[in-house]
Amino acid sequence: MIVKLSEWMSDRTRIFVGLGTAFVLAMIWSFVIGQVSAESDDAMAGATDRNRDRTQILQQYVNRTLNTARLASLHVGSLKAKGAFDSEKNLPVSLAADPIASDPTFLGLRVIDARGALVASTIEQELAGSGQKQRSAALGRRVRDGVELAVSRTVDSPLLGRPTIWLSRHLRDSAGRSVGTVEIGLEPSQLTAVFGTGAAKPNENAWVVGSDGFIRARMSNGKVTSDQDVRHGELFRRQQRSDEGSFVSRGAIDPRPRLISYRRVPGYDLFVSYSTLQDAALKVPRVRATILILGAGLTSFAVLALAALFLRGLRLRERNARELALAKTRMEEAQRVARIGDWARKFNPDQLIWSPQLYAMYEREPALGPMETEFTEMLRPDSVERLNEAVDRVTRLGEPATWEMQVRLPSGRTRVHLASAVPTMDTNGNIIGFHGTTQDITDQKRQEALQEDLTRLARTGAMNALAATISHELNQPLTAARNNLASAQMALDGTGTRDDTKAIDRLKTASQQIGLAGQIIQRMRKLVMTGESEHTLVRTDELITEALAIIMAARICPFEIGRKEPAVEFHIRVDCVQIQQVLLNLVRNACEAQVGSSDTPPVIEVTKHGARSVRIMVIDHGPGFPEEMIENLAEPFATSKEGGLGLGLTIARTIIEAHGGSLFAQNRPGGGAAVGFTLPLEDPRLWQLEDGTAAARAETGPDRLGSHR
């Protein structure tokens, strides 16, 4: 039971450890994942905010640059409207002197009329050249209706000798008709110059893209390029749906994931974008994530190692517990076989401990705990004395002690226990308690008593042989004496004197006594002789009469023995010697039981028992039997007499049961005890009186009381 309980507790502990370990690991990794995710989200949010800020800066810068060009175009348009460019020679006018038209941020500014002819320019190379009309017409076609200032794709300008973006604006008269075009050339880098050469990190890109999907200016790694086609990219699709936004996607040029922000440039067919590599934005969080994951891994390993060590310790403890339980079971089994229980008494605090076998020996439930005052109530007075002396010797003198106790158990059985105790001492040699063992030695004591009884029986056998010899030897002189007395009587019969008559009477009496002595000796010889049992048909009154004669001759009882029998003659078939032996034993016990307590003689009572049995019992007037001994009175070694062996009634029971009867004992309500036996009657047709009257009449007849000494 203890092992099963321990295994159940261990299984629950394992489950608890497993769940606890899983919970701790889940908490650790939940924290790590949450922290990494939070830091990544924070990093992405920060990068997004930075991108948006950079995008807004780029948008404002591009818008301001284009507005400068738009103002310059408006200024030049107002000059043309005033006729400043009309020339009789039809030659283009130089605008180099105009501070607005010759803004240094412009690569050049020129005015083309409705026919496509160049009418004014800040570019010296094309002021005196030929073919201006043809070239101007080609440039003018870039201006689209409805656009105040069109931004062309990047072209390689032969005049300027570099890639150029042309900003075009229609010139209109008062009627709204186009009268020409103003074109302003810009370097693509001018659109991203706000970031200079070091304002943007190497992994960051700044784009100015036309609504046609071609890049006007792209700054990456400090270099500015243009005219890349990004119509297939996610950025181009998103800007068509909304004016601004941020998202993560693979770039149209660089396939690595990037965080991209974009904004439309109001009033122009342009939008700007600023992007950074996602890896760059997450670099710091990923380093921290690596550190956190490494720490979580080490912590998880430590937790798992601790759980494994704990479970290993638990397994070792379970194994030790099983071994201890098995050892305890073996010890308890050994105690049960040897009928030994152990106990311990502690003084501070006061505590008494019993082993399970000790509870079994004293027929007590373990749930009730050890006995204190109840224990001494189970002992005989002399056993209590020995117990107190032993405890005093152990606790006061610190010496081991061994003592015997006779214990009356709750079931009524009487057992003999051998107890041993030794003191328990602390490190300073002070007695702090004692412990010991208690062994049931009842069987051992019975064996010892049996051995003594066998020795006594051997002596009794020798005495029986001696008695048989003596009786045989005495029988001859008694016979001779009787014969001599008979001869003397015959010799005196002829004298006829008064004195001779008295002598003859005395001789007759002496002869009768000698005959009686011979009969007694013959009965005693039968009683002590050994041989096979011989069953004969006999009347109960004859059997009792012969037994009482032996009792009187052997002076077994100091009292007169009363007889109480019905007039009926009960016939039984028995071994007379064995039944007389039983009667002698019962009468002896009855006489010994009432010595010193009553002078009323014991009585042998014969009654009919049931339909086919007769009951013979010996009634005494002593103190009776202890209640706990009545049921086990005929058990071997059970006795109420001081120094008794407890074998007499055992032998008697064996004899009676061999004759088909039973032995019984009981206390009488008025005091004293009755011990007797029943024997089966012969066929009812044999229940006859000497005069032939039916036996049934005697069952209601008067009792016959007699006395014998």
Short mmCIF file of C-alpha atoms in Angstrom, two decimals, residues 73 76-77 80-81 85 110-119 136 139-141 143 145 148 168-173 176-183:
data_model
loop_
_atom_site.label_atom_id
_atom_site.label_comp_id
_atom_site.label_asym_id
_atom_site.label_seq_id
_atom_site.Cartn_x
_atom_site.Cartn_y
_atom_site.Cartn_z
CA SER A 73 8.79 80.09 -66.57
CA VAL A 76 9.90 84.49 -68.90
CA GLY A 77 6.33 84.12 -70.16
CA LYS A 80 7.43 87.31 -73.95
CA ALA A 81 3.97 88.70 -73.51
CA PHE A 85 11.67 88.49 -77.47
CA ARG A 110 14.86 78.63 -73.38
CA VAL A 111 11.70 79.95 -75.01
CA ILE A 112 10.20 78.34 -78.09
CA ASP A 113 7.39 79.93 -80.05
CA ALA A 114 4.30 78.25 -81.41
CA ARG A 115 6.11 77.35 -84.60
CA GLY A 116 8.84 75.58 -82.66
CA ALA A 117 11.46 78.26 -83.27
CA LEU A 118 13.84 79.22 -80.50
CA VAL A 119 13.18 82.80 -79.46
CA SER A 136 12.71 73.48 -80.60
CA LEU A 139 11.39 69.74 -77.44
CA GLY A 140 8.00 71.38 -77.51
CA ARG A 141 6.23 68.12 -78.12
CA VAL A 143 4.58 69.51 -73.09
CA ASP A 145 -2.05 69.69 -72.28
CA GLU A 148 1.26 73.36 -65.82
CA SER A 168 8.19 72.46 -69.95
CA ARG A 169 5.35 74.98 -69.66
CA HIS A 170 3.02 76.39 -72.30
CA LEU A 171 2.90 80.13 -72.93
CA ARG A 172 -0.63 81.35 -73.72
CA ASP A 173 -2.08 84.60 -74.96
CA GLY A 176 -5.77 81.04 -74.01
CA ARG A 177 -4.04 79.97 -77.18
CA SER A 178 -0.56 78.48 -76.94
CA VAL A 179 2.00 80.92 -78.23
CA GLY A 180 5.07 79.01 -77.26
CA THR A 181 6.83 76.93 -74.61
CA VAL A 182 9.29 77.63 -71.86
CA GLU A 183 11.75 74.79 -71.23
#
